[in-house]
C-alpha positions as a LaTeX table, in Angstrom:
\begin{tabular}{lrrr}
\hline
Residue & $x$ (\AA) & $y$ (\AA) & $z$ (\AA) \\
\hline
Met1 & 109.18 & 93.88 & 107.89 \\
Ser2 & 108.36 & 90.70 & 106.15 \\
Ile3 & 107.39 & 87.07 & 107.46 \\
Glu4 & 107.25 & 84.03 & 105.62 \\
Ile5 & 104.00 & 82.75 & 106.34 \\
Leu6 & 103.94 & 79.85 & 104.24 \\
Pro7 & 106.48 & 78.77 & 101.76 \\
Gly8 & 107.15 & 81.31 & 99.12 \\
Val9 & 104.29 & 83.84 & 100.57 \\
Tyr10 & 105.43 & 86.83 & 102.33 \\
Asp11 & 103.24 & 89.01 & 104.57 \\
Ile12 & 105.21 & 92.75 & 104.23 \\
Thr13 & 103.82 & 94.91 & 107.24 \\
Cys14 & 103.87 & 98.37 & 105.74 \\
Ala15 & 102.63 & 100.11 & 108.95 \\
Arg16 & 101.08 & 99.51 & 112.44 \\
Thr17 & 97.94 & 101.37 & 113.47 \\
Glu18 & 95.60 & 101.18 & 116.40 \\
Ser19 & 93.36 & 99.00 & 114.37 \\
Gly20 & 96.00 & 96.87 & 113.24 \\
Arg21 & 98.51 & 96.79 & 110.35 \\
Ile22 & 98.38 & 97.96 & 107.04 \\
Arg23 & 99.95 & 95.08 & 104.60 \\
Ala24 & 100.89 & 93.63 & 101.61 \\
Phe25 & 101.38 & 89.84 & 100.25 \\
Cys26 & 104.23 & 88.92 & 98.24 \\
Phe27 & 104.73 & 85.67 & 96.29 \\
Glu28 & 107.80 & 83.94 & 95.04 \\
Asp29 & 106.34 & 83.87 & 91.51 \\
Gly30 & 106.95 & 87.88 & 91.26 \\
Thr31 & 103.29 & 88.68 & 92.53 \\
Leu32 & 103.13 & 91.71 & 94.73 \\
Val33 & 99.50 & 92.07 & 95.76 \\
Asp34 & 98.31 & 95.39 & 97.20 \\
Cys35 & 100.82 & 98.03 & 98.06 \\
Gly36 & 99.87 & 99.95 & 101.37 \\
Leu37 & 99.65 & 103.68 & 101.68 \\
Pro38 & 101.48 & 106.62 & 100.31 \\
Asn39 & 103.33 & 106.99 & 103.43 \\
Thr40 & 104.28 & 103.47 & 103.68 \\
Ala41 & 106.11 & 102.94 & 100.17 \\
Asp42 & 109.13 & 102.80 & 101.52 \\
Thr43 & 108.58 & 100.39 & 104.42 \\
Leu44 & 106.73 & 98.32 & 101.92 \\
Leu45 & 110.11 & 98.33 & 99.15 \\
Asp46 & 112.13 & 97.81 & 102.26 \\
Gly47 & 109.86 & 94.52 & 102.85 \\
Ile48 & 110.02 & 93.25 & 99.13 \\
Ala49 & 113.73 & 93.57 & 99.29 \\
Gln50 & 114.08 & 91.56 & 102.31 \\
Thr51 & 112.13 & 88.91 & 100.42 \\
Gly52 & 114.61 & 88.48 & 98.04 \\
Ile53 & 112.07 & 88.18 & 95.51 \\
Asp54 & 111.78 & 90.20 & 92.00 \\
Val55 & 108.62 & 91.43 & 91.88 \\
Glu56 & 107.31 & 91.54 & 88.22 \\
Arg57 & 103.73 & 92.27 & 88.67 \\
Leu58 & 101.64 & 94.33 & 91.22 \\
Val59 & 97.74 & 93.39 & 91.63 \\
Ile60 & 95.47 & 95.52 & 93.25 \\
Thr61 & 92.30 & 94.05 & 94.60 \\
His62 & 90.73 & 97.18 & 95.23 \\
Ala63 & 90.96 & 101.12 & 95.20 \\
Asp64 & 91.22 & 101.82 & 98.93 \\
Ala65 & 93.67 & 103.82 & 100.17 \\
Asp66 & 95.29 & 101.33 & 102.15 \\
His67 & 95.59 & 98.51 & 99.25 \\
Val68 & 96.48 & 101.28 & 96.64 \\
Gly69 & 98.86 & 104.25 & 98.27 \\
Gly70 & 102.33 & 103.00 & 96.95 \\
Phe71 & 100.91 & 102.62 & 93.50 \\
Asp72 & 103.47 & 104.92 & 92.05 \\
Ala73 & 106.51 & 104.29 & 94.42 \\
Val74 & 106.19 & 100.50 & 93.23 \\
Val75 & 106.21 & 101.41 & 89.92 \\
Arg76 & 108.79 & 104.05 & 89.73 \\
Asp77 & 111.40 & 101.70 & 92.08 \\
Leu78 & 110.53 & 98.40 & 90.55 \\
Trp79 & 109.32 & 98.79 & 87.06 \\
Val80 & 106.51 & 96.15 & 87.51 \\
Glu81 & 103.44 & 95.54 & 85.21 \\
Thr82 & 100.13 & 97.09 & 87.09 \\
Tyr83 & 96.84 & 95.06 & 86.94 \\
Val84 & 93.63 & 97.12 & 88.32 \\
Pro85 & 90.33 & 95.96 & 88.26 \\
Glu86 & 87.39 & 97.30 & 86.10 \\
Gly87 & 85.68 & 100.16 & 87.35 \\
Ala88 & 88.48 & 101.04 & 90.10 \\
Glu89 & 89.31 & 104.64 & 90.09 \\
Leu90 & 92.80 & 105.59 & 90.60 \\
Asp91 & 94.60 & 108.96 & 91.52 \\
Thr92 & 98.31 & 108.03 & 90.46 \\
Glu93 & 100.65 & 109.27 & 88.26 \\
Phe94 & 101.06 & 106.08 & 86.41 \\
Asp95 & 98.12 & 104.48 & 84.56 \\
Pro96 & 97.59 & 101.07 & 84.94 \\
Asp97 & 98.87 & 98.88 & 82.14 \\
His98 & 96.06 & 96.24 & 82.45 \\
Arg99 & 92.81 & 96.40 & 83.88 \\
Tyr100 & 91.26 & 92.98 & 84.85 \\
Gly101 & 87.37 & 91.23 & 85.82 \\
Asp102 & 86.06 & 88.15 & 87.07 \\
Gly103 & 87.72 & 84.81 & 85.40 \\
Asp104 & 90.89 & 86.68 & 84.12 \\
Glu105 & 94.36 & 85.11 & 84.86 \\
Ile106 & 97.22 & 87.05 & 86.50 \\
Gly107 & 100.08 & 85.34 & 86.84 \\
Pro108 & 98.87 & 82.02 & 88.50 \\
Phe109 & 95.94 & 83.72 & 89.95 \\
Glu110 & 92.43 & 83.48 & 88.91 \\
Ala111 & 90.38 & 86.93 & 89.63 \\
Val112 & 87.25 & 86.37 & 91.62 \\
His113 & 84.61 & 89.27 & 91.81 \\
Val114 & 83.58 & 89.82 & 95.01 \\
Pro115 & 81.73 & 93.05 & 95.72 \\
Gly116 & 80.15 & 94.26 & 98.62 \\
His117 & 83.06 & 96.21 & 100.53 \\
Arg118 & 84.07 & 97.75 & 97.14 \\
Asp119 & 82.02 & 97.40 & 93.93 \\
His120 & 85.23 & 96.43 & 92.04 \\
Gln121 & 86.87 & 94.17 & 94.69 \\
His122 & 88.63 & 90.86 & 93.49 \\
Ala123 & 89.70 & 88.03 & 95.32 \\
Leu124 & 92.77 & 86.35 & 93.85 \\
Val125 & 92.91 & 82.62 & 93.81 \\
Asp126 & 96.15 & 79.86 & 93.47 \\
Glu127 & 94.32 & 76.61 & 93.41 \\
Asp128 & 97.46 & 75.14 & 92.70 \\
Arg129 & 99.20 & 76.49 & 95.48 \\
Gly130 & 96.39 & 76.20 & 97.46 \\
Val131 & 96.42 & 80.30 & 98.44 \\
Ala132 & 93.47 & 82.82 & 98.15 \\
Val133 & 94.23 & 86.58 & 98.64 \\
Leu134 & 90.69 & 87.80 & 99.57 \\
Ala135 & 90.87 & 91.38 & 99.81 \\
Asp136 & 88.60 & 92.78 & 102.48 \\
Ala137 & 85.77 & 90.17 & 101.12 \\
Leu138 & 86.96 & 88.51 & 104.60 \\
Ser139 & 88.67 & 89.17 & 107.78 \\
Gly140 & 90.39 & 87.44 & 110.24 \\
Ala141 & 88.05 & 86.40 & 113.34 \\
Asp142 & 90.71 & 88.24 & 116.11 \\
Gln143 & 89.97 & 91.35 & 114.76 \\
Arg144 & 86.77 & 91.23 & 116.96 \\
Gly145 & 88.42 & 89.92 & 119.69 \\
Leu146 & 87.66 & 86.02 & 118.64 \\
Pro147 & 90.00 & 82.99 & 118.09 \\
Glu148 & 92.57 & 83.62 & 115.36 \\
Gly149 & 92.25 & 80.82 & 112.37 \\
Tyr150 & 88.66 & 81.89 & 111.33 \\
Phe151 & 86.95 & 84.37 & 109.20 \\
His152 & 84.11 & 86.86 & 109.79 \\
Leu153 & 82.84 & 89.58 & 107.27 \\
Pro154 & 84.69 & 93.25 & 107.77 \\
Pro155 & 82.28 & 95.87 & 109.83 \\
Glu156 & 79.74 & 97.13 & 107.87 \\
Thr157 & 81.09 & 101.03 & 108.67 \\
Phe158 & 83.34 & 100.25 & 106.19 \\
Thr159 & 81.67 & 98.12 & 103.69 \\
Asp160 & 79.52 & 99.66 & 101.09 \\
Asp161 & 76.64 & 96.67 & 101.09 \\
Leu162 & 77.15 & 94.47 & 103.35 \\
Gly163 & 74.25 & 92.21 & 102.29 \\
Glu164 & 75.89 & 91.90 & 98.69 \\
Ala165 & 79.37 & 91.48 & 100.73 \\
Glu166 & 77.74 & 88.66 & 102.41 \\
Arg167 & 76.17 & 87.21 & 99.24 \\
Ser168 & 79.57 & 87.33 & 97.37 \\
Leu169 & 81.30 & 84.76 & 99.31 \\
Lys170 & 79.10 & 82.17 & 97.75 \\
Arg171 & 81.19 & 83.03 & 94.71 \\
Leu172 & 84.55 & 81.82 & 96.73 \\
Leu173 & 82.87 & 78.26 & 97.74 \\
Asp174 & 83.76 & 77.42 & 93.95 \\
Tyr175 & 87.43 & 77.45 & 94.50 \\
Glu176 & 89.35 & 75.18 & 96.39 \\
Phe177 & 92.25 & 76.84 & 98.89 \\
Asp178 & 94.02 & 75.97 & 102.06 \\
Ala179 & 94.92 & 79.28 & 103.00 \\
Gly180 & 93.10 & 82.39 & 103.06 \\
Leu181 & 95.04 & 85.71 & 103.59 \\
Val182 & 93.37 & 88.61 & 104.65 \\
Tyr183 & 94.34 & 92.50 & 105.16 \\
His184 & 92.88 & 92.67 & 108.62 \\
Gly185 & 93.21 & 90.64 & 111.34 \\
Ser186 & 94.75 & 87.11 & 110.95 \\
Ser187 & 95.36 & 85.12 & 108.02 \\
Val188 & 93.79 & 81.39 & 107.52 \\
Arg189 & 96.29 & 79.29 & 106.96 \\
Ser190 & 94.73 & 75.84 & 107.01 \\
Gly191 & 91.70 & 74.59 & 105.85 \\
Ala192 & 90.35 & 77.90 & 104.76 \\
Ser193 & 87.77 & 76.96 & 102.04 \\
Glu194 & 86.42 & 74.64 & 105.00 \\
Lys195 & 86.68 & 77.08 & 107.57 \\
Leu196 & 84.52 & 79.44 & 104.81 \\
Ala197 & 81.76 & 77.01 & 103.91 \\
Ala198 & 81.00 & 76.78 & 107.27 \\
Tyr199 & 80.99 & 80.36 & 107.86 \\
Val200 & 78.38 & 81.03 & 104.95 \\
Tyr201 & 75.77 & 78.29 & 105.50 \\
Arg202 & 75.70 & 78.71 & 109.53 \\
\hline
\end{tabular}
């Protein structure tokens, strides 16, 4: 199932689990960010078809199974160009077309290195559109039973280095974006930069 959460931006549900949704984000410029689990690839591809978008590139934010599992299926079915962070190890049939790092441009996005959850993790920021895909650098506050529309750090249990994850957030304060898209909990669809700054400095 795909939902247009912002003009030209689709939140695709790959699966629902006890802990929330497995999702991917698809943009009208042809960018797909992350690709769910291996066993949710068919649902992801159906969701992409619902958007009517011709996907040209698949960008992986980090190599956790719920972000990279559908990699081979997407490449095989859609023949997209693929972008994977430097240092990310993939167990896939297809090799990445491109390795990217901090500051690299991928379509309309700039990659921002935000280690902590995973060492190689990157967020993707499109300041022209005012949207950032925040990978697992942040989650929606409602993941922890708090009100929607705000951020919190992912739980320590799922994070390699919580201190580094918190320090990494300051790197995102150099960018302006109204919407911050997350994979766990609800995305922040307005005032995201300001809410992030308030979170970092309190």
